[in-house]
Short mmCIF file of C-alpha atoms in Angstrom, two decimals:
data_model
loop_
_atom_site.label_atom_id
_atom_site.label_comp_id
_atom_site.label_asym_id
_atom_site.label_seq_id
_atom_site.Cartn_x
_atom_site.Cartn_y
_atom_site.Cartn_z
CA MET A 1 -21.57 -11.95 -26.69
CA LEU A 2 -19.67 -9.72 -28.73
CA GLU A 3 -19.14 -10.44 -32.62
CA ILE A 4 -15.89 -8.66 -33.34
CA GLU A 5 -14.89 -7.80 -36.90
CA CYS A 6 -10.91 -8.17 -36.64
CA PRO A 7 -9.68 -5.76 -39.14
CA TRP A 8 -7.18 -8.44 -41.10
CA CYS A 9 -9.64 -11.77 -40.73
CA GLY A 10 -13.52 -10.31 -40.00
CA SER A 11 -16.60 -10.94 -38.07
CA ARG A 12 -15.70 -13.61 -35.26
CA ASP A 13 -16.91 -14.75 -32.21
CA GLN A 14 -15.34 -12.36 -28.63
CA ASP A 15 -14.25 -16.38 -27.86
CA GLU A 16 -10.88 -15.62 -30.42
CA PHE A 17 -9.97 -12.64 -28.72
CA SER A 18 -8.48 -11.09 -25.66
CA TYR A 19 -8.86 -7.59 -24.13
CA GLY A 20 -6.03 -5.25 -23.52
CA GLY A 21 -7.94 -2.33 -21.60
CA GLU A 22 -8.18 1.17 -22.28
CA ALA A 23 -6.77 2.38 -26.06
CA HIS A 24 -4.51 5.01 -26.96
CA ILE A 25 -2.52 5.65 -23.50
CA VAL A 26 0.73 6.88 -24.55
CA ARG A 27 3.95 5.22 -22.37
CA PRO A 28 5.72 8.01 -20.93
CA LEU A 29 8.25 9.88 -23.32
CA SER A 30 10.79 10.36 -20.37
CA PRO A 31 10.23 8.33 -18.14
CA GLU A 32 13.59 9.16 -15.51
CA ASN A 33 11.77 13.06 -15.16
CA LEU A 34 8.42 11.77 -14.03
CA ASN A 35 7.16 11.95 -10.90
CA ASP A 36 5.15 9.88 -8.25
CA ARG A 37 1.86 11.28 -9.31
CA GLU A 38 2.64 11.35 -12.87
CA TRP A 39 3.75 7.31 -12.88
CA GLY A 40 0.44 6.53 -10.86
CA ASP A 41 -1.53 8.27 -13.37
CA TYR A 42 -0.13 6.50 -15.74
CA LEU A 43 0.26 3.18 -14.45
CA PHE A 44 -3.03 3.15 -12.59
CA PHE A 45 -6.09 5.36 -13.26
CA ARG A 46 -8.18 4.69 -16.24
CA ASP A 47 -11.13 6.88 -17.80
CA ASN A 48 -13.08 3.58 -17.01
CA LYS A 49 -15.87 5.36 -19.76
CA LYS A 50 -19.82 4.73 -19.31
CA GLY A 51 -20.48 5.48 -23.25
CA GLN A 52 -18.59 5.13 -26.24
CA HIS A 53 -14.89 3.47 -24.88
CA ALA A 54 -11.67 3.29 -27.13
CA GLU A 55 -10.25 0.04 -26.24
CA GLN A 56 -7.63 -2.76 -27.77
CA TRP A 57 -8.60 -6.06 -28.68
CA CYS A 58 -6.02 -8.91 -29.65
CA HIS A 59 -7.30 -12.14 -32.41
CA SER A 60 -5.36 -14.45 -30.04
CA ALA A 61 -6.96 -17.42 -31.63
CA GLY A 62 -6.69 -16.22 -35.14
CA CYS A 63 -4.05 -13.36 -36.88
CA ARG A 64 -2.90 -13.00 -32.96
CA ARG A 65 -2.88 -8.97 -34.15
CA TRP A 66 -3.63 -6.08 -32.03
CA PHE A 67 -6.52 -3.73 -33.08
CA ASN A 68 -8.49 -1.08 -31.49
CA VAL A 69 -12.45 -1.03 -30.87
CA ILE A 70 -15.16 1.80 -30.19
CA ARG A 71 -17.85 0.46 -27.97
CA ASP A 72 -20.63 1.19 -25.94
CA THR A 73 -19.38 0.52 -22.59
CA VAL A 74 -23.71 0.16 -20.94
CA SER A 75 -25.11 -1.39 -24.63
CA TYR A 76 -21.67 -3.56 -25.44
CA ARG A 77 -22.19 -1.91 -29.38
CA ILE A 78 -19.29 -1.93 -30.91
CA VAL A 79 -19.53 1.38 -32.83
CA SER A 80 -16.16 1.17 -35.14
CA VAL A 81 -12.91 -1.06 -35.46
CA TYR A 82 -10.09 0.18 -36.56
CA ARG A 83 -5.83 -0.45 -36.78
CA SER A 84 -3.52 0.26 -34.27
CA GLY A 85 -1.35 3.21 -35.22
CA ASP A 86 -4.84 5.07 -36.34
CA SER A 87 -6.37 7.96 -34.94
CA PRO A 88 -10.78 6.75 -33.85
CA SER A 89 -11.85 8.90 -36.64
CA GLY A 90 -9.06 7.55 -39.00
CA ASP A 91 -10.31 5.30 -42.19
CA PRO A 92 -9.39 1.34 -41.49
CA SER A 93 -8.62 0.86 -44.64
CA MET B 1 -38.63 7.65 13.81
CA LYS B 2 -38.74 5.28 17.00
CA LYS B 3 -40.24 2.41 15.69
CA ASP B 4 -41.40 -0.85 17.35
CA ARG B 5 -39.42 -3.68 17.94
CA TYR B 6 -39.14 -6.98 15.77
CA SER B 7 -40.14 -9.67 18.34
CA VAL B 8 -41.72 -12.81 18.65
CA PHE B 9 -44.50 -10.79 20.48
CA SER B 10 -45.20 -8.24 17.66
CA LEU B 11 -45.04 -11.91 15.19
CA ALA B 12 -47.57 -12.84 17.67
CA ARG B 13 -49.58 -9.95 17.61
CA ASN B 14 -49.70 -8.92 13.91
CA ALA B 15 -50.53 -12.87 13.68
CA VAL B 16 -53.33 -12.23 14.74
CA ASN B 17 -54.24 -8.87 13.04
CA TYR B 18 -53.89 -11.08 9.41
CA HIS B 19 -50.35 -8.84 9.53
CA GLN B 20 -52.54 -5.97 8.06
CA ASP B 21 -50.93 -3.74 10.42
CA TRP B 22 -47.13 -3.77 9.85
CA ALA B 23 -45.38 -0.85 10.43
CA GLU B 24 -43.13 0.73 7.22
CA ALA B 25 -39.72 -0.02 7.73
CA TRP B 26 -38.20 3.06 6.44
CA ARG B 27 -39.84 6.50 6.23
CA SER B 28 -39.97 8.25 2.16
CA PRO B 29 -39.70 11.50 2.90
CA GLU B 30 -38.53 14.56 0.52
CA PRO B 31 -35.44 15.93 0.51
CA ALA B 32 -34.29 18.62 2.41
CA GLY B 33 -32.37 21.74 1.02
CA GLU B 34 -29.53 21.41 3.40
CA TYR B 35 -27.61 18.06 5.23
CA ASP B 36 -24.96 18.29 6.94
CA VAL B 37 -23.60 14.63 4.98
CA ILE B 38 -25.45 12.94 2.05
CA VAL B 39 -24.66 9.52 1.19
CA VAL B 40 -24.77 8.68 -2.07
CA GLY B 41 -25.54 4.94 -2.97
CA GLY B 42 -28.27 2.89 -1.11
CA GLY B 43 -26.39 -0.66 -1.00
CA GLY B 44 -25.34 -2.21 1.77
CA HIS B 45 -22.27 0.07 2.25
CA GLY B 46 -24.03 3.32 1.75
CA LEU B 47 -26.84 2.04 3.91
CA ALA B 48 -24.56 1.04 6.84
CA THR B 49 -22.42 4.16 6.23
CA ALA B 50 -25.55 6.56 7.13
CA TYR B 51 -26.61 4.30 9.34
CA TYR B 52 -23.04 4.02 11.29
CA LEU B 53 -22.84 8.12 10.56
CA ALA B 54 -26.42 8.76 12.57
CA SER B 55 -25.51 6.28 15.48
CA GLU B 56 -22.52 6.53 16.34
CA HIS B 57 -20.90 9.51 15.23
CA ASN B 58 -22.57 12.73 15.90
CA VAL B 59 -22.54 14.66 12.56
CA GLY B 60 -26.06 15.98 12.63
CA ARG B 61 -28.44 15.55 9.91
CA VAL B 62 -27.83 12.69 7.50
CA ALA B 63 -29.42 11.72 4.07
CA LEU B 64 -28.66 8.42 1.62
CA LEU B 65 -29.68 9.38 -1.86
CA GLU B 66 -30.37 6.26 -4.26
CA LYS B 67 -31.48 6.86 -8.01
CA GLY B 68 -32.95 3.29 -7.64
CA TRP B 69 -34.71 1.50 -4.72
CA ILE B 70 -32.77 0.57 -1.53
CA GLY B 71 -30.96 -2.59 -2.52
CA GLY B 72 -31.43 -3.29 -6.25
CA GLY B 73 -27.85 -3.07 -7.47
CA ASN B 74 -24.83 -5.16 -6.38
CA THR B 75 -26.59 -5.87 -2.74
CA GLY B 76 -28.64 -8.14 -3.93
CA ARG B 77 -27.19 -8.97 -6.75
CA ASN B 78 -24.19 -11.48 -5.48
CA THR B 79 -23.58 -14.46 -3.86
CA THR B 80 -23.69 -13.42 -0.23
CA ILE B 81 -20.45 -14.70 0.89
CA VAL B 82 -18.72 -13.56 4.52
CA ARG B 83 -15.60 -14.83 5.09
CA SER B 84 -12.38 -12.62 6.43
CA ASN B 85 -9.20 -15.02 5.23
CA TYR B 86 -7.34 -12.56 3.43
CA LEU B 87 -3.59 -12.24 3.35
CA TRP B 88 -2.52 -9.14 4.20
CA ASP B 89 -2.24 -7.51 7.87
CA GLU B 90 -4.26 -4.64 6.33
CA SER B 91 -7.33 -6.56 4.73
CA ALA B 92 -7.05 -9.38 7.16
CA HIS B 93 -8.27 -6.60 10.17
CA LEU B 94 -10.99 -4.97 8.23
CA TYR B 95 -12.19 -8.06 6.72
CA GLU B 96 -12.19 -9.62 10.13
CA LYS B 97 -13.78 -6.44 11.56
CA SER B 98 -16.85 -6.86 9.15
CA LEU B 99 -17.43 -10.71 10.29
CA LYS B 100 -16.69 -9.42 13.84
CA LEU B 101 -20.01 -6.91 13.34
CA TRP B 102 -21.62 -9.51 11.62
CA GLU B 103 -21.84 -11.84 14.42
CA GLY B 104 -23.62 -9.57 16.15
CA LEU B 105 -25.59 -7.89 13.98
CA SER B 106 -29.32 -9.17 13.72
CA GLN B 107 -29.29 -8.06 17.12
CA GLU B 108 -28.15 -4.81 16.90
CA LEU B 109 -30.57 -3.95 13.51
CA ASN B 110 -33.13 -5.82 15.50
CA PHE B 111 -33.48 -7.16 12.06
CA ASN B 112 -32.84 -11.19 11.15
CA VAL B 113 -30.30 -10.86 8.52
CA MET B 114 -29.65 -14.79 8.22
CA PHE B 115 -26.20 -14.61 9.13
CA SER B 116 -25.07 -18.75 8.94
CA GLN B 117 -21.76 -19.09 9.92
CA ARG B 118 -21.40 -22.70 7.86
CA GLY B 119 -17.85 -22.09 6.73
CA VAL B 120 -15.99 -21.23 3.86
CA MET B 121 -13.89 -23.94 1.69
CA ASN B 122 -11.13 -22.64 -0.51
CA LEU B 123 -10.30 -25.69 -2.25
CA GLY B 124 -6.42 -26.01 -3.52
CA HIS B 125 -5.84 -28.04 -7.07
CA THR B 126 -1.97 -27.97 -7.57
CA LEU B 127 1.02 -27.79 -5.05
CA GLN B 128 1.44 -23.97 -5.71
CA ASP B 129 -2.19 -23.88 -5.00
CA MET B 130 -1.56 -25.62 -1.91
CA ARG B 131 1.70 -23.78 -0.84
CA ASP B 132 -0.42 -20.31 -1.38
CA ILE B 133 -2.70 -21.91 1.02
CA TYR B 134 -0.50 -22.71 4.08
CA ARG B 135 0.67 -19.54 3.80
CA ARG B 136 -2.22 -17.85 3.83
CA SER B 137 -3.73 -20.07 6.75
CA ASN B 138 -0.86 -19.32 8.65
CA ALA B 139 -1.01 -15.34 8.36
CA ASN B 140 -4.69 -15.83 9.42
CA ARG B 141 -3.90 -17.04 11.97
CA LEU B 142 -1.13 -15.28 12.98
CA ASN B 143 -3.80 -12.33 12.74
CA GLY B 144 -6.08 -13.87 15.34
CA ILE B 145 -8.15 -15.17 12.18
CA ASP B 146 -9.49 -18.87 12.05
CA SER B 147 -8.46 -20.88 9.83
CA GLU B 148 -7.89 -24.74 9.04
CA ILE B 149 -6.42 -26.94 6.62
CA LEU B 150 -8.19 -29.83 5.19
CA LEU B 151 -7.08 -32.62 3.42
CA PRO B 152 -9.38 -34.42 0.97
CA ASP B 153 -10.60 -36.46 3.04
CA GLN B 154 -11.12 -34.02 5.60
CA ILE B 155 -12.82 -32.66 2.65
CA LYS B 156 -14.88 -35.47 1.88
CA GLU B 157 -16.40 -35.67 5.26
CA ILE B 158 -17.73 -31.97 5.33
CA VAL B 159 -18.80 -32.52 1.59
CA PRO B 160 -19.73 -35.62 0.96
CA ALA B 161 -20.92 -34.56 -3.14
CA MET B 162 -17.90 -33.75 -3.69
CA ASN B 163 -15.57 -35.51 -6.61
CA ILE B 164 -11.97 -35.73 -4.76
CA SER B 165 -11.39 -39.08 -6.54
CA GLY B 166 -8.06 -37.71 -8.40
CA ASP B 167 -9.48 -38.14 -12.05
CA THR B 168 -10.23 -35.01 -12.74
CA ARG B 169 -8.47 -32.38 -14.78
CA TYR B 170 -7.61 -30.57 -11.58
CA PRO B 171 -7.96 -32.64 -8.70
CA VAL B 172 -8.59 -31.40 -4.98
CA LEU B 173 -5.61 -31.43 -3.18
CA GLY B 174 -6.87 -29.71 -0.39
CA ALA B 175 -8.26 -26.97 0.92
CA SER B 176 -8.66 -23.79 3.64
CA TYR B 177 -11.62 -24.02 5.59
CA GLN B 178 -12.98 -21.00 7.99
CA PRO B 179 -15.82 -21.91 10.46
CA ARG B 180 -16.91 -18.36 11.03
CA GLY B 181 -17.28 -17.67 7.74
CA GLY B 182 -20.87 -18.38 6.00
CA VAL B 183 -23.23 -16.78 4.39
CA ALA B 184 -25.93 -13.92 4.67
CA ARG B 185 -29.47 -13.30 2.99
CA HIS B 186 -28.33 -10.09 1.14
CA ASP B 187 -31.69 -8.34 1.01
CA ALA B 188 -32.41 -8.64 4.72
CA VAL B 189 -28.58 -6.82 4.89
CA ALA B 190 -29.91 -3.97 3.32
CA TRP B 191 -33.84 -3.58 4.39
CA GLY B 192 -32.10 -4.00 8.25
CA TYR B 193 -30.05 -1.21 7.41
CA ALA B 194 -32.39 0.71 5.87
CA ARG B 195 -34.45 0.40 8.96
CA ALA B 196 -32.10 1.07 11.65
CA ALA B 197 -30.39 4.20 9.77
CA ASP B 198 -34.60 5.60 9.32
CA SER B 199 -34.66 4.99 13.16
CA SER B 200 -31.78 6.82 13.85
CA GLY B 201 -32.80 9.97 11.64
CA VAL B 202 -31.77 9.16 8.67
CA ASP B 203 -33.58 10.49 5.36
CA ILE B 204 -33.72 7.61 2.60
CA ILE B 205 -34.69 9.39 -0.26
CA GLN B 206 -35.07 6.94 -3.34
CA ASN B 207 -35.49 6.99 -6.93
CA CYS B 208 -33.05 10.08 -6.79
CA GLU B 209 -30.04 10.16 -9.22
CA VAL B 210 -27.13 12.35 -8.77
CA THR B 211 -25.88 14.11 -11.82
CA GLY B 212 -23.77 16.68 -10.42
CA ILE B 213 -21.34 17.79 -7.47
CA ARG B 214 -21.24 21.20 -7.01
CA GLN B 215 -17.95 22.44 -5.26
CA GLU B 216 -16.51 26.16 -4.48
CA SER B 217 -12.93 26.82 -3.84
CA GLY B 218 -11.81 23.06 -3.96
CA SER B 219 -14.02 22.24 -0.86
CA VAL B 220 -17.89 20.99 -1.96
CA ARG B 221 -21.24 22.30 -1.71
CA GLY B 222 -24.02 20.02 -2.69
CA VAL B 223 -24.84 17.35 -5.07
CA GLU B 224 -27.26 18.62 -8.29
CA THR B 225 -30.11 15.42 -8.60
CA ASN B 226 -32.66 14.47 -10.56
CA ARG B 227 -34.84 16.36 -7.74
CA GLY B 228 -33.18 19.47 -7.07
CA TYR B 229 -30.14 20.55 -5.91
CA ILE B 230 -29.95 19.82 -2.59
CA GLY B 231 -26.59 21.29 0.01
CA ALA B 232 -24.41 19.43 2.15
CA LYS B 233 -21.32 19.90 3.96
CA LYS B 234 -19.44 16.46 3.27
CA VAL B 235 -20.49 14.23 0.94
CA ALA B 236 -19.57 10.58 1.10
CA VAL B 237 -19.72 8.55 -2.11
CA VAL B 238 -20.65 4.82 -2.03
CA VAL B 239 -21.30 3.90 -5.34
CA ALA B 240 -19.57 0.59 -6.63
CA GLY B 241 -19.75 0.18 -10.30
CA HIS B 242 -20.76 3.58 -11.25
CA ALA B 243 -17.65 5.33 -9.07
CA SER B 244 -15.88 6.83 -12.09
CA VAL B 245 -18.86 8.55 -12.95
CA LEU B 246 -18.81 10.25 -9.83
CA ALA B 247 -15.52 10.83 -10.13
CA GLU B 248 -16.10 12.91 -13.05
CA MET B 249 -18.37 14.74 -11.34
CA GLY B 250 -16.54 15.66 -8.86
CA GLY B 251 -13.15 16.70 -11.53
CA PHE B 252 -10.97 14.03 -11.04
CA ARG B 253 -10.42 10.13 -11.98
CA LEU B 254 -10.31 6.76 -10.13
CA PRO B 255 -8.08 3.99 -10.41
CA VAL B 256 -11.05 1.48 -10.98
CA GLU B 257 -12.61 -0.48 -13.99
CA SER B 258 -16.03 -1.45 -14.06
CA HIS B 259 -16.65 -4.93 -15.40
CA PRO B 260 -19.88 -6.97 -15.30
CA LEU B 261 -20.12 -10.17 -13.05
CA GLN B 262 -22.44 -12.80 -13.43
CA ALA B 263 -24.09 -15.41 -10.84
CA LEU B 264 -26.78 -18.15 -10.99
CA VAL B 265 -28.89 -20.13 -8.96
CA SER B 266 -30.28 -23.58 -9.77
CA GLU B 267 -33.53 -25.14 -9.29
CA PRO B 268 -34.45 -25.28 -5.28
CA LEU B 269 -33.29 -28.63 -4.09
CA LYS B 270 -33.21 -30.84 -0.89
CA PRO B 271 -30.03 -30.22 1.15
CA VAL B 272 -26.65 -31.42 -0.40
CA LEU B 273 -24.01 -28.36 1.06
CA ASP B 274 -24.13 -26.69 4.17
CA THR B 275 -21.05 -25.19 3.64
CA VAL B 276 -19.37 -22.42 1.15
CA VAL B 277 -17.22 -23.61 -1.37
CA MET B 278 -14.75 -21.65 -3.18
CA SER B 279 -12.24 -22.41 -5.83
CA ASN B 280 -9.81 -20.07 -7.46
CA ALA B 281 -7.76 -22.45 -9.83
CA VAL B 282 -10.83 -23.79 -11.80
CA HIS B 283 -13.17 -20.31 -10.78
CA GLY B 284 -16.08 -21.71 -9.00
CA TYR B 285 -17.78 -21.32 -5.96
CA VAL B 286 -21.51 -22.66 -4.84
CA SER B 287 -23.46 -22.18 -1.58
CA GLN B 288 -27.32 -23.62 -1.10
CA SER B 289 -29.66 -20.81 0.05
CA ASP B 290 -32.18 -22.05 2.61
CA LYS B 291 -34.40 -22.15 -0.12
CA GLY B 292 -32.61 -25.25 -1.64
CA GLU B 293 -31.27 -23.02 -4.40
CA LEU B 294 -27.37 -23.25 -5.69
CA VAL B 295 -26.04 -20.27 -5.65
CA ILE B 296 -23.60 -19.92 -8.14
CA GLY B 297 -21.33 -17.25 -8.37
CA ALA B 298 -18.99 -16.61 -11.93
CA GLY B 299 -16.13 -14.48 -12.88
CA ILE B 300 -16.10 -11.24 -14.42
CA ASP B 301 -15.92 -10.21 -18.14
CA ALA B 302 -12.42 -9.20 -19.34
CA TYR B 303 -14.23 -5.84 -21.27
CA THR B 304 -15.18 -3.07 -19.29
CA GLY B 305 -19.13 -2.51 -19.12
CA TYR B 306 -21.72 -1.04 -17.45
CA GLY B 307 -24.34 -3.00 -18.84
CA GLN B 308 -25.36 -5.54 -15.82
CA ARG B 309 -24.91 -8.58 -18.25
CA GLY B 310 -22.23 -10.76 -18.99
CA SER B 311 -20.79 -13.25 -21.85
CA PHE B 312 -22.59 -16.37 -22.25
CA SER B 313 -18.61 -18.07 -22.24
CA ILE B 314 -17.77 -16.62 -18.90
CA ILE B 315 -20.86 -18.43 -16.98
CA GLU B 316 -20.11 -21.88 -19.50
CA GLY B 317 -16.43 -22.61 -18.11
CA ASN B 318 -18.02 -21.41 -14.61
CA VAL B 319 -20.72 -24.40 -14.41
CA ALA B 320 -17.75 -26.82 -16.13
CA ALA B 321 -16.02 -26.18 -13.15
CA ILE B 322 -18.87 -26.75 -10.60
CA VAL B 323 -19.69 -30.32 -12.70
CA GLU B 324 -16.41 -31.75 -12.10
CA LEU B 325 -16.06 -30.73 -9.15
CA PHE B 326 -19.75 -32.20 -7.82
CA PRO B 327 -20.69 -34.77 -11.24
CA VAL B 328 -24.31 -35.07 -8.63
CA PHE B 329 -25.28 -31.60 -9.84
CA SER B 330 -24.98 -31.98 -13.67
CA ARG B 331 -28.64 -32.47 -14.45
CA VAL B 332 -29.86 -29.79 -11.89
CA ARG B 333 -31.48 -26.93 -14.44
CA MET B 334 -30.15 -23.08 -13.49
CA LEU B 335 -33.29 -21.03 -12.82
CA ARG B 336 -31.94 -17.24 -12.87
CA GLN B 337 -28.78 -15.86 -13.85
CA TRP B 338 -28.09 -12.28 -13.79
CA GLY B 339 -25.12 -9.37 -13.89
CA GLY B 340 -23.60 -6.56 -11.48
CA ILE B 341 -21.50 -4.24 -12.27
CA VAL B 342 -18.26 -4.02 -10.08
CA ASP B 343 -15.37 -1.68 -10.04
CA VAL B 344 -11.82 -3.44 -9.69
CA CYS B 345 -9.05 -2.12 -8.20
CA PRO B 346 -5.59 -2.74 -10.01
CA ASP B 347 -4.76 -4.63 -6.43
CA ALA B 348 -7.69 -5.86 -5.70
CA CYS B 349 -8.46 -4.10 -2.50
CA PRO B 350 -10.69 -0.78 -1.97
CA ILE B 351 -10.43 2.88 -1.87
CA ILE B 352 -11.89 3.91 1.48
CA SER B 353 -10.31 7.22 1.17
CA LYS B 354 -10.74 11.00 1.08
CA THR B 355 -9.97 12.80 -2.25
CA PRO B 356 -8.49 15.93 -3.59
CA VAL B 357 -12.32 17.66 -3.21
CA ASP B 358 -12.37 18.78 0.61
CA GLY B 359 -15.84 17.16 2.22
CA LEU B 360 -15.96 14.61 -0.63
CA TYR B 361 -15.56 10.98 -0.14
CA PHE B 362 -14.96 8.10 -1.98
CA ASN B 363 -15.93 4.11 -0.94
CA CYS B 364 -15.26 2.14 -4.15
CA GLY B 365 -13.03 -0.15 -5.66
CA TRP B 366 -14.57 -3.46 -3.83
CA GLY B 367 -14.62 -5.56 -7.07
CA THR B 368 -16.13 -8.97 -6.68
CA GLY B 369 -16.15 -9.04 -2.97
CA GLY B 370 -17.84 -6.30 -1.65
CA PHE B 371 -20.69 -7.90 0.52
CA LYS B 372 -19.04 -9.54 3.32
CA ALA B 373 -17.61 -6.17 3.95
CA THR B 374 -20.50 -4.34 4.00
CA PRO B 375 -20.90 -3.53 7.91
CA GLY B 376 -17.33 -2.81 8.26
CA SER B 377 -16.69 -0.83 5.39
CA GLY B 378 -19.67 0.97 6.32
CA TRP B 379 -18.20 1.39 10.29
CA VAL B 380 -14.56 2.97 8.91
CA PHE B 381 -15.89 5.32 6.23
CA ALA B 382 -18.38 6.86 8.98
CA HIS B 383 -15.41 7.35 10.70
CA THR B 384 -13.55 8.83 8.16
CA VAL B 385 -16.40 10.39 6.83
CA ALA B 386 -17.31 12.39 10.63
CA ASN B 387 -13.89 13.06 11.67
CA ASP B 388 -12.02 13.52 8.59
CA GLU B 389 -9.75 11.28 8.83
CA PRO B 390 -9.68 7.39 8.33
CA HIS B 391 -10.03 4.77 10.76
CA PRO B 392 -6.63 2.94 11.90
CA LEU B 393 -8.56 0.12 9.69
CA ASN B 394 -8.66 1.88 6.67
CA ALA B 395 -5.47 4.28 6.80
CA ALA B 396 -3.81 1.80 4.12
CA PHE B 397 -6.56 2.02 2.02
CA GLU B 398 -6.37 5.65 0.55
CA LEU B 399 -6.44 6.70 -3.03
CA ASP B 400 -2.63 7.83 -2.53
CA ARG B 401 -1.40 3.97 -2.46
CA PHE B 402 -1.65 4.78 -6.10
CA TYR B 403 1.05 6.91 -6.27
CA SER B 404 3.15 6.37 -2.88
CA GLY B 405 3.53 2.58 -4.87
CA ALA B 406 1.98 1.45 -1.42
CA LEU B 407 -0.60 -0.87 -2.93
CA ILE B 408 -2.06 -4.14 -0.37
CA ASP B 409 -1.45 -7.22 -3.30
CA GLU B 410 -4.61 -9.29 -2.21
CA HIS B 411 -4.86 -10.46 -5.78
CA GLY B 412 -4.45 -14.37 -3.73
CA ALA B 413 -7.17 -13.83 -1.47
CA ALA B 414 -9.39 -12.02 -3.09
CA GLY B 415 -8.48 -11.66 -7.32
CA VAL B 416 -10.92 -14.39 -8.10
CA ALA B 417 -13.12 -15.78 -6.93
CA HIS B 418 -15.63 -14.65 -3.77
#
């Protein structure tokens, strides 16, 4: 079981959170110009990293806010937590 | 490489010698410098692929590389359920091909895979569940796949231990039933295919981890391994949870994500359940092994993970559902619990496909339900590799469907329970 540090509420049990998949996937800025290959990549293809993975979590049974987590997908250890909009190396103050 | 046949006579002969003279089931050769086809991954699907490549296709020398030991991954970690009651034509035909291979597999491999057609029951707990079950069952029958609808009284006749009283949170309203479905001994499947592949000339090389895929001008040349470089004209990758890692070595991405999937078994009990019961809605599935253990499958964790373990809350919810369905199981003690890594596709269907690299083929994305497909998966993948084009049975399962949009949405029949 994971213990996740919500940037607003502090450390809580994993059961309070829901998982939102890979982080930092940018929605196409000009969707009308995308071809099938680019749409396929955006919709379905993922890095599926073995190692450190940037991902989104939502504190759904708490403050209901989204944030980002860097987690090791082998040891499941959480490396860092930062707010949406911040970069992974940014200060989640 | 030809082996003595296993039979009641060989058993008797060896019994006289106190079972000290059994020959090894497969060799452990040193890797040669070059092969015509290298299969990466020594699970059931990889072993089946190697076996059908060597026995049904004239492809020359075949090697199978396994980073650990044969059948040590998901092949030895699943809940051994076999069925073919899928909704859409494409998947129904693929899984039915597999089921037909299962039916003759022990004879073909000369190895008892303990395939037991004890029936598979998929429960419905809501009106919508029942509508979906009727639809899927009718679709199955149109595809020549056996399927019956059972009402609660009929379920009770087959599974007396089930609570159909209607006073549960999700009452049992009915089920689809596939009598030809059942279970098989997962380890025996790996060992049987390994022995038969070895007899057909395949070099099975264990403790050999692929660390890179060498390419030249868009064509595969061979693989880097922890035991040195091995050349190959074709490389067929069947590595389940690690498919994305191998794809990265090939220089492309896949639409799969790897999740932990858990299962557990109880202490051995006297016979109490002689069929397979599955429920998508409350999420539990259970059968009883020949040793008497209840074999229970849980769900995947939502997060991605390559560690072969999952969260306790998943098991808690799973066991709660089983106990509500089978109140008599409430005091059964669980003996073991474990996890495997499954590569889940967005449409809950596999990818059996050529790739952007010439001579490199991938068979992945089976998600939570690959075991039942072991023979069929190997059979169509061997055809794909040998002919450099898919068999009609797996033509719809190309990687390109994620660009064309021709997805095969099997979440109803495949997405949750296996």
